[in-house]
Coordinates of C-alpha atoms in Angstrom, one line a residue:
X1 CA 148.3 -56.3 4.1
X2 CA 148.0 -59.9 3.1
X3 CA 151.6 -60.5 4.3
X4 CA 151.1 -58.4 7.5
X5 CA 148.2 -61.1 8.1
X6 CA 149.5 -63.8 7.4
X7 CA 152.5 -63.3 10.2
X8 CA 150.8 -61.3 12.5
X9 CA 151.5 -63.8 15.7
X10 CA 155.1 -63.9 14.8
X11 CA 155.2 -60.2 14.3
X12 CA 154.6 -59.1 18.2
X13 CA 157.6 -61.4 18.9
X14 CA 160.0 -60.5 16.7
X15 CA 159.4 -56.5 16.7
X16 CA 160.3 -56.2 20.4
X17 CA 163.5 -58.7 19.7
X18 CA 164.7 -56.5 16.5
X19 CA 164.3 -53.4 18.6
X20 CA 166.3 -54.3 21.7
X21 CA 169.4 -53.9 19.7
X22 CA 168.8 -51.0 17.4
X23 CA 168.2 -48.8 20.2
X24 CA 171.5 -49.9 21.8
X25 CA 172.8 -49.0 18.8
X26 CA 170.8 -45.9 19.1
X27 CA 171.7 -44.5 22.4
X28 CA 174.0 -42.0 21.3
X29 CA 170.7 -40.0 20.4
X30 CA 168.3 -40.4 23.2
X31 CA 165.8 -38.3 21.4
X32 CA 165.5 -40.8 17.9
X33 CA 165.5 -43.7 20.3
X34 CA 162.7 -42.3 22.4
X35 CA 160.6 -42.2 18.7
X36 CA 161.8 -45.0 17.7
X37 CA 160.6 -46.8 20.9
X38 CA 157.2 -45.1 21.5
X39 CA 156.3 -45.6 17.6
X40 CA 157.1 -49.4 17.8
X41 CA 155.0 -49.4 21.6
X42 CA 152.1 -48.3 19.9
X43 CA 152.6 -50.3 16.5
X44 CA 152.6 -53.2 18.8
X45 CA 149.4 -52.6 21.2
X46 CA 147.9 -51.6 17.3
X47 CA 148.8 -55.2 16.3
X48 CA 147.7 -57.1 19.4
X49 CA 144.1 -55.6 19.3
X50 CA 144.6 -56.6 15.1
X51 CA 145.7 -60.0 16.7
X52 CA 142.2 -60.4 19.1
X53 CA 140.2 -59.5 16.2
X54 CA 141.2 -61.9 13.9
X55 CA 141.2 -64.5 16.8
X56 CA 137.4 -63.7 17.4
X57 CA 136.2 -63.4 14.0
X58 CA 138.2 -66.1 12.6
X59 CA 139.3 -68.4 15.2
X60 CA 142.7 -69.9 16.3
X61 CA 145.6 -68.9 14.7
X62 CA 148.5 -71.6 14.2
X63 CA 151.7 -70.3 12.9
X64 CA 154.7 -72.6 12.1
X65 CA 158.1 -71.1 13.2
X66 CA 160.4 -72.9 10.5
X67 CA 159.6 -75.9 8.2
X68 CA 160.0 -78.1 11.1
X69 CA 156.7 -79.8 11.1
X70 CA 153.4 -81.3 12.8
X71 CA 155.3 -81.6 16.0
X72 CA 158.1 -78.3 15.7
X73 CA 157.5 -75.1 16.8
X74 CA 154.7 -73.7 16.9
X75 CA 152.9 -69.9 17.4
X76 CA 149.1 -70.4 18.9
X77 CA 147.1 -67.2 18.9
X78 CA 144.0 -68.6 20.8
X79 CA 141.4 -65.9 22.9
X80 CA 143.2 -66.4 26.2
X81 CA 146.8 -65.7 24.9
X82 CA 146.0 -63.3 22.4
X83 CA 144.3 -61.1 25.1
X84 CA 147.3 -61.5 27.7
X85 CA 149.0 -59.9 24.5
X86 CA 146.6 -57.1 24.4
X87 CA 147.3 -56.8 28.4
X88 CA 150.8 -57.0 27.9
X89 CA 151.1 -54.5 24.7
X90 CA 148.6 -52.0 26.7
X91 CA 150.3 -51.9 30.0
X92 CA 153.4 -52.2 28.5
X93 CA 153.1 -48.9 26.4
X94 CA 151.6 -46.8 29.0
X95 CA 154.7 -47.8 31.1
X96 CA 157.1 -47.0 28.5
X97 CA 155.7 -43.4 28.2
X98 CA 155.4 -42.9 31.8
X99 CA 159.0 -43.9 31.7
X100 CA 160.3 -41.2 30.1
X101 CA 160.0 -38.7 33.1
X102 CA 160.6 -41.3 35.6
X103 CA 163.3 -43.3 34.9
X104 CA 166.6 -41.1 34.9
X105 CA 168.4 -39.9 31.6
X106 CA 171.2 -42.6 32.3
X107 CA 169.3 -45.6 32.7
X108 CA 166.7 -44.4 30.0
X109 CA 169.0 -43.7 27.7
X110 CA 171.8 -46.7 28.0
X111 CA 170.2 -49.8 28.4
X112 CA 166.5 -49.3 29.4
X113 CA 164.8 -48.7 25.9
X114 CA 166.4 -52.3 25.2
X115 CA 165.5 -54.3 28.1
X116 CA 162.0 -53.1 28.1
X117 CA 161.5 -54.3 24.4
X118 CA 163.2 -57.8 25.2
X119 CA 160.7 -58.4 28.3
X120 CA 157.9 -57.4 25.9
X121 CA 159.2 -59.8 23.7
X122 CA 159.8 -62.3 26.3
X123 CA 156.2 -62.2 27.5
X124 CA 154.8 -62.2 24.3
X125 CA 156.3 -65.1 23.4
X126 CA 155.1 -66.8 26.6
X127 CA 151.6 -66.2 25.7
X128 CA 151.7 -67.2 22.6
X129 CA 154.2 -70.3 22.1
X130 CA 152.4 -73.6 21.8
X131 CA 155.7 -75.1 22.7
X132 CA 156.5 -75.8 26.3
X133 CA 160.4 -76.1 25.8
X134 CA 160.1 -72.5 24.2
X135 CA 157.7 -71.4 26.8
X136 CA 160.6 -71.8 29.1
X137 CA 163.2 -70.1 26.9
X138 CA 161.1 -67.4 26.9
X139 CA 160.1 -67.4 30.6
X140 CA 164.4 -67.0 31.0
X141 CA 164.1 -63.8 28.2
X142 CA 161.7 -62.0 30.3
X143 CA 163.3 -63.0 33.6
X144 CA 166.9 -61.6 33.0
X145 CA 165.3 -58.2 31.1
X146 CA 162.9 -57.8 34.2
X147 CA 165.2 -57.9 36.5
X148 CA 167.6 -55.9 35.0
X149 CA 164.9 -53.2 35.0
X150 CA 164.7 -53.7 38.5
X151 CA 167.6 -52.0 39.2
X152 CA 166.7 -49.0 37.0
X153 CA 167.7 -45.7 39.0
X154 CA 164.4 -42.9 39.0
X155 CA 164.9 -39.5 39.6
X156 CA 163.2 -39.4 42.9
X157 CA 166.3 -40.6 44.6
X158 CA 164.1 -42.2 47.6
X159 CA 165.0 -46.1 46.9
X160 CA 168.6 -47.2 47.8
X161 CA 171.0 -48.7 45.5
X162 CA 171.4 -51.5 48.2
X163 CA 167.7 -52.0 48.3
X164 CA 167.7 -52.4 44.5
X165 CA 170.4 -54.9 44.7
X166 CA 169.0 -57.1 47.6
X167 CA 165.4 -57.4 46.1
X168 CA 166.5 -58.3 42.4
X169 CA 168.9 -60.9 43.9
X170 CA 166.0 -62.4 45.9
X171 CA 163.8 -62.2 42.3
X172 CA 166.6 -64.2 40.1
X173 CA 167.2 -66.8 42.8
X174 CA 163.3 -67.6 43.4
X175 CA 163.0 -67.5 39.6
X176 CA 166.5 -69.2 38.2
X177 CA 165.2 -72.2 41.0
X178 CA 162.1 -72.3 39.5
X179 CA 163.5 -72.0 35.9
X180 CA 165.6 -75.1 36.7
X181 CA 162.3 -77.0 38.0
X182 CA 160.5 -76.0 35.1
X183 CA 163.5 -77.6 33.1
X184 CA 163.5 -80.6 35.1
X185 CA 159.8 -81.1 34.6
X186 CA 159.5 -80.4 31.1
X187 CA 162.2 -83.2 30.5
X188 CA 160.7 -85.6 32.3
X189 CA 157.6 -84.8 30.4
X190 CA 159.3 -85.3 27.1
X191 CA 160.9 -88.5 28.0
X192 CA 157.1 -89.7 28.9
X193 CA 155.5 -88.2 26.6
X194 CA 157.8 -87.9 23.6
X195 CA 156.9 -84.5 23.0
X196 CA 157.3 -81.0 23.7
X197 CA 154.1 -79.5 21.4
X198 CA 151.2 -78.6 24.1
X199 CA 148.7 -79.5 21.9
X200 CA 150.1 -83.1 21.4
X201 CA 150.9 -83.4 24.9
X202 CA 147.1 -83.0 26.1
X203 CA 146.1 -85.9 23.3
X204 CA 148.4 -88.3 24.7
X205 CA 147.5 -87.8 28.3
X206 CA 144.0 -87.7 27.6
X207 CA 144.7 -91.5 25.9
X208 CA 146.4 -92.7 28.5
X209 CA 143.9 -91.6 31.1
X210 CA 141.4 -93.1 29.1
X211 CA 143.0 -95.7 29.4
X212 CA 144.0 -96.1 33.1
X213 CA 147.6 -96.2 32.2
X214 CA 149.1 -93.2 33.3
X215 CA 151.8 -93.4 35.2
X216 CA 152.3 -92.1 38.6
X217 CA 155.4 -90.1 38.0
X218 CA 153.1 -88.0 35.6
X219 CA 151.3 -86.8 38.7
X220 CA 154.1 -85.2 40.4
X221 CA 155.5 -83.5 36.9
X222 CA 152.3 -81.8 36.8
X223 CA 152.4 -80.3 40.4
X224 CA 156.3 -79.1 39.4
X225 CA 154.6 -76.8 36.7
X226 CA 152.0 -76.0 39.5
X227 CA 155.1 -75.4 41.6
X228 CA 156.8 -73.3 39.1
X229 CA 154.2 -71.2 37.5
X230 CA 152.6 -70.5 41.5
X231 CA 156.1 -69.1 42.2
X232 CA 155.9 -66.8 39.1
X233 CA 152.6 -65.8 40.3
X234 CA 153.5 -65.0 43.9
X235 CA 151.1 -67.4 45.5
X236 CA 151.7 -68.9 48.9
X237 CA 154.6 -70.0 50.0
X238 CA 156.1 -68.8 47.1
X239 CA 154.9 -65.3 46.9
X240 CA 157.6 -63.6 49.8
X241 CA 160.0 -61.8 46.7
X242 CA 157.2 -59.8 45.6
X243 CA 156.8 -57.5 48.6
X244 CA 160.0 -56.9 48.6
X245 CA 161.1 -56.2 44.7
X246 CA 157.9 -53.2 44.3
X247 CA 159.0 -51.1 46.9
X248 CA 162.5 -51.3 45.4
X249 CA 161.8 -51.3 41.8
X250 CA 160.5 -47.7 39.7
X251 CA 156.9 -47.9 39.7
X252 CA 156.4 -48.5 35.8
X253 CA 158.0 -51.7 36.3
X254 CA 155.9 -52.3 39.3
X255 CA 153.0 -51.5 36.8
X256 CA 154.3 -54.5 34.6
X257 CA 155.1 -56.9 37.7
X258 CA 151.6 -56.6 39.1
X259 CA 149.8 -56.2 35.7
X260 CA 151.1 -58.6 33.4
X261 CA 153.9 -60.6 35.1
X262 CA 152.9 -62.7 37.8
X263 CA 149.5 -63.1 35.5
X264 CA 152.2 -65.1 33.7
X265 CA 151.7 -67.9 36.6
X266 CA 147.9 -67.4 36.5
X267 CA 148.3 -68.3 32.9
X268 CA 150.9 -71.1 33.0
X269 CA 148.2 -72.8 35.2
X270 CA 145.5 -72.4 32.8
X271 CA 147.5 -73.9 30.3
X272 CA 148.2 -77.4 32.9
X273 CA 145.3 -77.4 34.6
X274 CA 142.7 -77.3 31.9
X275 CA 144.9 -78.4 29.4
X276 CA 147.5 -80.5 29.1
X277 CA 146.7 -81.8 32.6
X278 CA 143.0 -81.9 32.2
X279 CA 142.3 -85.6 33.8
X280 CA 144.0 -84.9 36.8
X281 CA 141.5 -81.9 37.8
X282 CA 139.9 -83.8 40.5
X283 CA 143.7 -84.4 42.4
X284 CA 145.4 -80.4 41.8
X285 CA 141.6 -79.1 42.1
X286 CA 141.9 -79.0 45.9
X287 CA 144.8 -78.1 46.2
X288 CA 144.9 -75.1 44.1
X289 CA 141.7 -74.3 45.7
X290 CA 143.7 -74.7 49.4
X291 CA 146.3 -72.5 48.0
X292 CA 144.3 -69.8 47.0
X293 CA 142.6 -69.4 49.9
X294 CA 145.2 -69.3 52.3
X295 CA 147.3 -66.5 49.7
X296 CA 144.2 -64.1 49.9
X297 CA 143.9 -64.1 53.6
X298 CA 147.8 -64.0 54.0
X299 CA 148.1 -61.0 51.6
X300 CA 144.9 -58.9 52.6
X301 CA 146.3 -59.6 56.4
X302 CA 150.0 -58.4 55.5
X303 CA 148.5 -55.4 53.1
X304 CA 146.7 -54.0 56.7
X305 CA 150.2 -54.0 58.6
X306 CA 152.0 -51.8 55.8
X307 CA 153.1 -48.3 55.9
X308 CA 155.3 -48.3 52.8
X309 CA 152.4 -47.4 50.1
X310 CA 154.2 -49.5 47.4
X311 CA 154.5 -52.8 49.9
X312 CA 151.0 -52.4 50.8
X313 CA 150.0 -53.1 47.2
X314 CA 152.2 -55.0 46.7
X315 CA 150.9 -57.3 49.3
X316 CA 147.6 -56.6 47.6
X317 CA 148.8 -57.9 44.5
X318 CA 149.8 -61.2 46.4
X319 CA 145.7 -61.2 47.9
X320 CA 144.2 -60.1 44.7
X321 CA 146.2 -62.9 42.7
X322 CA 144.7 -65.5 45.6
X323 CA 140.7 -64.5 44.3
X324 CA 142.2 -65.5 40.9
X325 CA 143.1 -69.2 41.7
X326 CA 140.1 -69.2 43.9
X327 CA 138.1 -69.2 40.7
X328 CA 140.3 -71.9 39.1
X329 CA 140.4 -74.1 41.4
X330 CA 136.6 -74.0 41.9
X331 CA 136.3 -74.4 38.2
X332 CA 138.7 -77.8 38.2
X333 CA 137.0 -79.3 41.3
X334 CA 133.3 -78.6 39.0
X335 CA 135.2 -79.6 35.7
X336 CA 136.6 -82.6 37.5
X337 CA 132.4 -83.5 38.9
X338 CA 131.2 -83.3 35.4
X339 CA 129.8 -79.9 36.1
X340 CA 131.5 -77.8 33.0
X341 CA 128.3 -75.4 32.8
X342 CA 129.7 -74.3 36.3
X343 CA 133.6 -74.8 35.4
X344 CA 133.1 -72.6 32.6
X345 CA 131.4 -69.8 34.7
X346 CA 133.4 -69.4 37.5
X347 CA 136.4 -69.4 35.3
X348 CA 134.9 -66.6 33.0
X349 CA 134.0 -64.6 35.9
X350 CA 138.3 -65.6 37.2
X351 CA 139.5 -64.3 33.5
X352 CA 137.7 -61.2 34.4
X353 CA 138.7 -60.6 38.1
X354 CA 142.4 -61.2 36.2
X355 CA 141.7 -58.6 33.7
X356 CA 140.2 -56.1 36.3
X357 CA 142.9 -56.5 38.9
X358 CA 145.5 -55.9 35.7
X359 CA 144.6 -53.2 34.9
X360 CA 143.7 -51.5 38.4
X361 CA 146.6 -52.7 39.6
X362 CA 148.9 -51.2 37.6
X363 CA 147.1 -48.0 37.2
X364 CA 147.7 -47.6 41.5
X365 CA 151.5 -48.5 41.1
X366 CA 152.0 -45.9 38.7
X367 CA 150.0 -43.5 40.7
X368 CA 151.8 -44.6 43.8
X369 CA 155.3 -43.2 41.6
X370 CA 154.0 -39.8 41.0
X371 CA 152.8 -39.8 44.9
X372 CA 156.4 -40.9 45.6
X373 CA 157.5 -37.8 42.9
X374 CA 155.6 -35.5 45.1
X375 CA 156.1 -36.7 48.6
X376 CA 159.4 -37.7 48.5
X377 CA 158.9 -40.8 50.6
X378 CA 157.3 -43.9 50.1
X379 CA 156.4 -43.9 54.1
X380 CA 152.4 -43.2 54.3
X381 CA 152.6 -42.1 58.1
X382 CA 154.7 -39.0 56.5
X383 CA 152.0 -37.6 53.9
X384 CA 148.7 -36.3 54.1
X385 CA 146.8 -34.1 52.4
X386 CA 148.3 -34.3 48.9
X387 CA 144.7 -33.9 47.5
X388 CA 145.1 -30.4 47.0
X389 CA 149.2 -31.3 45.7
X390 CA 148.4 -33.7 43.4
X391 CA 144.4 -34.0 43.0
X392 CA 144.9 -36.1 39.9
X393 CA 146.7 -38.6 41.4
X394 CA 143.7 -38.7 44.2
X395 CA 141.1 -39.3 41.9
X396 CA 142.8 -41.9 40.7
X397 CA 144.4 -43.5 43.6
X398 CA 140.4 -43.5 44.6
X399 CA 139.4 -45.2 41.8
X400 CA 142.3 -48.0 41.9
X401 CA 141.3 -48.4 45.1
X402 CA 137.1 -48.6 44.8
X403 CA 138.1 -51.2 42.2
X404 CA 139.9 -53.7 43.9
X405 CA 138.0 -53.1 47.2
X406 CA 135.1 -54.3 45.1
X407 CA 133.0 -51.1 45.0
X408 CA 130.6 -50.4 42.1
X409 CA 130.6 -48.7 39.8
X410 CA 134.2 -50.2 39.3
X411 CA 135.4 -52.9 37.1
X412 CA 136.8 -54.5 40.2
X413 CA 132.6 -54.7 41.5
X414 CA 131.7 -57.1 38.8
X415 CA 134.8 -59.1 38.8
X416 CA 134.1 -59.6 42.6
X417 CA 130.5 -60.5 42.1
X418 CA 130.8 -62.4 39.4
X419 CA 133.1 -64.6 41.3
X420 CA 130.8 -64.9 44.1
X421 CA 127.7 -65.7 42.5
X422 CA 129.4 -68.4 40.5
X423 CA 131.1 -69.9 43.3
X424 CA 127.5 -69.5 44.9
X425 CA 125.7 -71.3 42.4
X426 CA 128.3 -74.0 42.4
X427 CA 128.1 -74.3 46.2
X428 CA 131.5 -73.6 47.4
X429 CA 130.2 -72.0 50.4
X430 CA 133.0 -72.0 52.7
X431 CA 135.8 -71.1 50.5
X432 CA 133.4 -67.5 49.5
X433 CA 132.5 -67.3 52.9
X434 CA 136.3 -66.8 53.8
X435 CA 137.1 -65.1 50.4
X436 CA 134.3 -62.5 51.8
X437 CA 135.3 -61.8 55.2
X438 CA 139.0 -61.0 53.4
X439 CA 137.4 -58.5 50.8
X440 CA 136.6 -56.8 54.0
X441 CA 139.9 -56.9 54.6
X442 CA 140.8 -55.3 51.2
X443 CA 138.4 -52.2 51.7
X444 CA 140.3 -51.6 54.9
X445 CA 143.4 -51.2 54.0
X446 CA 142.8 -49.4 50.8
X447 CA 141.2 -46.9 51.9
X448 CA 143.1 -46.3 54.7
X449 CA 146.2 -46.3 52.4
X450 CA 144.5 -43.1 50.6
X451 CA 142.8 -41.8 54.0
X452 CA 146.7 -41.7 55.1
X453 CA 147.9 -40.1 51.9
X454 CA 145.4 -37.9 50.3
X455 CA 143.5 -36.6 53.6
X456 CA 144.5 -34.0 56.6
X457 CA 147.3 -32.5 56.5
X458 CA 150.8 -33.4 56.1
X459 CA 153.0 -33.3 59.8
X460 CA 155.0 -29.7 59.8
X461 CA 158.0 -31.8 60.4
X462 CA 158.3 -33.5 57.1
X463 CA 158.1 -30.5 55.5
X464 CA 156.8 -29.5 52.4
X465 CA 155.8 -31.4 48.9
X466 CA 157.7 -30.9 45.8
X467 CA 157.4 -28.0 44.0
X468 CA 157.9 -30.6 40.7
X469 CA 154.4 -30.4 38.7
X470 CA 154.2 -34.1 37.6
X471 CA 154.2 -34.0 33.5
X472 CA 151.7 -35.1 31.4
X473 CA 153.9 -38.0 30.6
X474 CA 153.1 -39.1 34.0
X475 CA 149.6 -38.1 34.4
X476 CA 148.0 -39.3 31.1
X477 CA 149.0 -43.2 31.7
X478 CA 147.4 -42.9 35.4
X479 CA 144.1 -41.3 33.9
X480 CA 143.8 -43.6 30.8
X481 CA 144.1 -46.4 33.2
X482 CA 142.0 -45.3 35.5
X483 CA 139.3 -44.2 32.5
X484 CA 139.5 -47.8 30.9
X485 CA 138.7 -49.1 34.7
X486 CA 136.2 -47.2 35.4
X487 CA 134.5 -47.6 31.9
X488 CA 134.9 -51.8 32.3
X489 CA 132.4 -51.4 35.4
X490 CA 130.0 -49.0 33.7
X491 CA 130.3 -51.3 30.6
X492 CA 131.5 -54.6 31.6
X493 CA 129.7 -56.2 28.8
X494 CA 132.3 -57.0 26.1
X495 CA 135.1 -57.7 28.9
X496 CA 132.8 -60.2 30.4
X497 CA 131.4 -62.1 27.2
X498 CA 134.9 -62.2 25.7
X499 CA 136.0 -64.3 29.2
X500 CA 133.2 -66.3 28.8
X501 CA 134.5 -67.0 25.4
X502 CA 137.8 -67.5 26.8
X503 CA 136.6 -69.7 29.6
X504 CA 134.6 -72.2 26.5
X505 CA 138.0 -72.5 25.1
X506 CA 139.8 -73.5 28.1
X507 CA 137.5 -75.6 29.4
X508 CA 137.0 -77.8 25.7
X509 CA 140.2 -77.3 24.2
X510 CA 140.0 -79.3 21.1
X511 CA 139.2 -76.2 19.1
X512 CA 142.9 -75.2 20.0
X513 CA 144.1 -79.3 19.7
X514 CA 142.0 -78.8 16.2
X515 CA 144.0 -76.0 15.2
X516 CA 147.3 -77.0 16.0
X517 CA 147.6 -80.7 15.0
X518 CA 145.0 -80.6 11.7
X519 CA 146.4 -77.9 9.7
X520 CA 148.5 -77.5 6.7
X521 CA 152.2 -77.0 7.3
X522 CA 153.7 -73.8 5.3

């Protein structure tokens, strides 16, 4: 047990990495590498809650990845990555299962098993490296397994191959562009900084702020890592491969695009903006907060013009993802004012609008696959009435939906109002104004999305639904998700002290500088 502790972080890195090649080596028996996967799924989302609840009792955890030093690499388990991890390991599990009557026998059985552990692995790593060379390595990991999955084939044949192809190619190039920004700004942050540990980098910008000698190039390096982790985030103008990659790729990899990945730009910005970029709050503030604003509305608007149920939350995502960066860049302007009783509270109630919208989010895209199963189209104007089809799928496509429209007793309620009243307090009056008038927007087209798909009755000339029942392997991811968001609005308690936690520790991060830079080396 000792030794199981004593590597934990490393552990939900490595696993996924051993596995992607044991079940290649596996595929010529589909049904051991379907255990084999499923056991290590759950071992890992087992070890990422072990992971958060050594975090909270105990504190930081900083693990040394060779004997390479103080300023080497480095695994950092603080609140905020270790709960992506628990995000990633829960999301990322329910997918896998729901995978296994979705995704077709040939793609399951070939390469899928070991793509899916290598983007685990990749985003894992992400979370957790306090490295940001290695955070880029493993940005490229997830990247090429991702969009490999992309391409996955489902056994609804309703997506064409030429569809698949076009959207993943419009994913690598946005992404291989921003990987080669990210390069270019972490060298150029090195060669200033002499240093690649995260940790070390926010000391010696905080000295040289202090100072007033921080050159001006420094500036523009941080809005390149703005740049790049925005992209990965789909925020505007960055954000126009997202709408097209769901509709294209199988829906539980639209569960892990939506859920976990582009919170992978939400969190590279945490990491800058409140970290290693902390004095320059008051310049990328304002403009994150611009940002933010204008992704919402553009999103929310697009979402209402959709008839392809996948694109339309898709475009959501690209809305929802805009309420997110509201929050942080309300929380850096108030950080940046000397106000950190107000940074710290809008950016708890932002980690819990992130959590909320995770897990909603990808709950709805899986639902939105067995609606496809059923309905054979992902065209909304050709369903109707699939309540009586499919009423599990309803429930929960009505519950996905109350929760990002905001409605109680949904998680998606309190991450809304939270966010509100904090902005509120803090008096950013015009940006919640606007961010209102678009959650109006939001109700609209949700519940016209499952007004169109769930109600009436389906047009004679489409014909008839599926006579395929949806398996439990389908229907017990949707309902857990769907459980777990309901229960975050009835209880939102824990969710919402454990942000507030998180929210401490990114706005004061010398616990984590503590951690990393004043412990003993193995």
């Amino acid at each position: 047990m000792s030794f199981l502790m004593d590597n934990l972080p490393i552990f939900l890195i490595a696993i996924p990495l051993l596995m992607a090649p044991i079940t290649i080596l596996t595929k010529g028996s589909p049904g051991l590498q379907k255990v084999i996967d499923i056991v290590v799924g759950f071992g890992l989302l087992c070890l990422s809650a072990l992971l958060i609840t050594t975090v909270w009792k105990h504190g930081i955890i900083a693990y040394d990845v060779g004997e390479f030093g103080k300023y080497g690499i480095v695994i950092v388990a603080d609140l905020l990555g270790a709960g992506m991890v628990v995000l990633n390991c829960l999301i990322g599990f329910l997918g896998l299962v729901y995978s296994y009557d979705y995704i077709e026998d040939k793609s399951l059985n070939q390469t899928y098993h070991s793509l899916y552990n290598l983007m685990l692995a990749g985003i894992n790593g992400i979370f957790l490296t306090g490295d940001i060379f290695n955070m880029f390595v493993f940005f490229e990991i997830m990247l090429l397994s991702s969009a490999a999955l992309i391409v996955s084939n489902e056994n609804s044949k309703v997506t064409k191959i030429s569809d698949k192809m076009e959207a993943t190619m419009k994913y690598l190039v946005l992404n291989i562009l921003g990987g080669n920004v990210m390069l270019i700004a972490v060298t150029s942050l090195y060669a200033s900084i002499g240093s690649l540990n995260m940790a070390d980098i926010t000391l010696k910008i905080r000295v040289l702020a202090e100072a007033g000698a921080v050159p001006w190039h420094l500036y523009a390096v941080g809005l390149l890592f703005i740049i790049v982790f925005g992209g990965k985030a789909a925020m505007f103008p960055l954000h126009y491969w997202l709408p097209d990659v769901h509709p294209t790729a199988p829906s539980p990899i639209s569960a892990m695009l939506s859920g976990v990945i582009i919170k992978i730009g939400a969190y590279g910005i945490l990491r800058v903006l409140f970290m290693m970029f902390a004095p320059f709050q008051a310049v990328y503030g304002p403009v994150i907060l611009f940002m933010a604003l204008v992704t919402l509305g553009l999103g929310a608007t697009s979402a209402i013009g959709q008839t392809d149920v996948k694109r339309m939350l898709a475009y959501s995502s690209v809305s929802q993802i805009g309420y997110v960066f509201l929050g942080f860049g309300m929380a850096a302007m108030a950080n940046a004012a000397g106000e950190a009783e107000a940074a710290t509270l809008i950016l708890g109630a932002s980690v819990v609008y992130l959590i909320n919208h995770a897990l909603a989010k990808s709950m709805l895209f899986l639902t939105s696959g067995g609606i496809i199963h059923t309905a054979e189209t992902r065209d909304m104007r050709q369903m109707g009435g699939m309540v009586s089809k499919a009423p599990m799928m309803g429930v929960a496509f009505l519950v996905g939906a109350m929760s990002i429209g905001g409605v109680p007793p949904m998680g998606g309620f309190i991450s809304k109002f939270l966010l509100f009243d904090a902005g509120l307090r803090s008096q950013f009056y015009m940006p919640i104004g606007i961010a209102l008038i678009f959650a109006v927007f939001t109700l609209f087209y949700m519940f016209r999305g499952w007004m169109l798909i769930f109600w009436g009755e389906r047009d004679p000339q489409y014909g008839e639904y599926s006579h395929h029942k949806l398996s439990p392997l389908i229907v017990a991811p949707v309902l857990i998700l769907a459980a777990i968001v309901l229960i975050l609005g009835l209880y939102p308690e824990p969710v919402v002290q454990l942000s507030q936690t998180i929210a401490n520790q990114i706005i004061d991060p010398q616990p984590y500088i503590d951690a990393v830079m004043v412990r003993v080396i193995r």
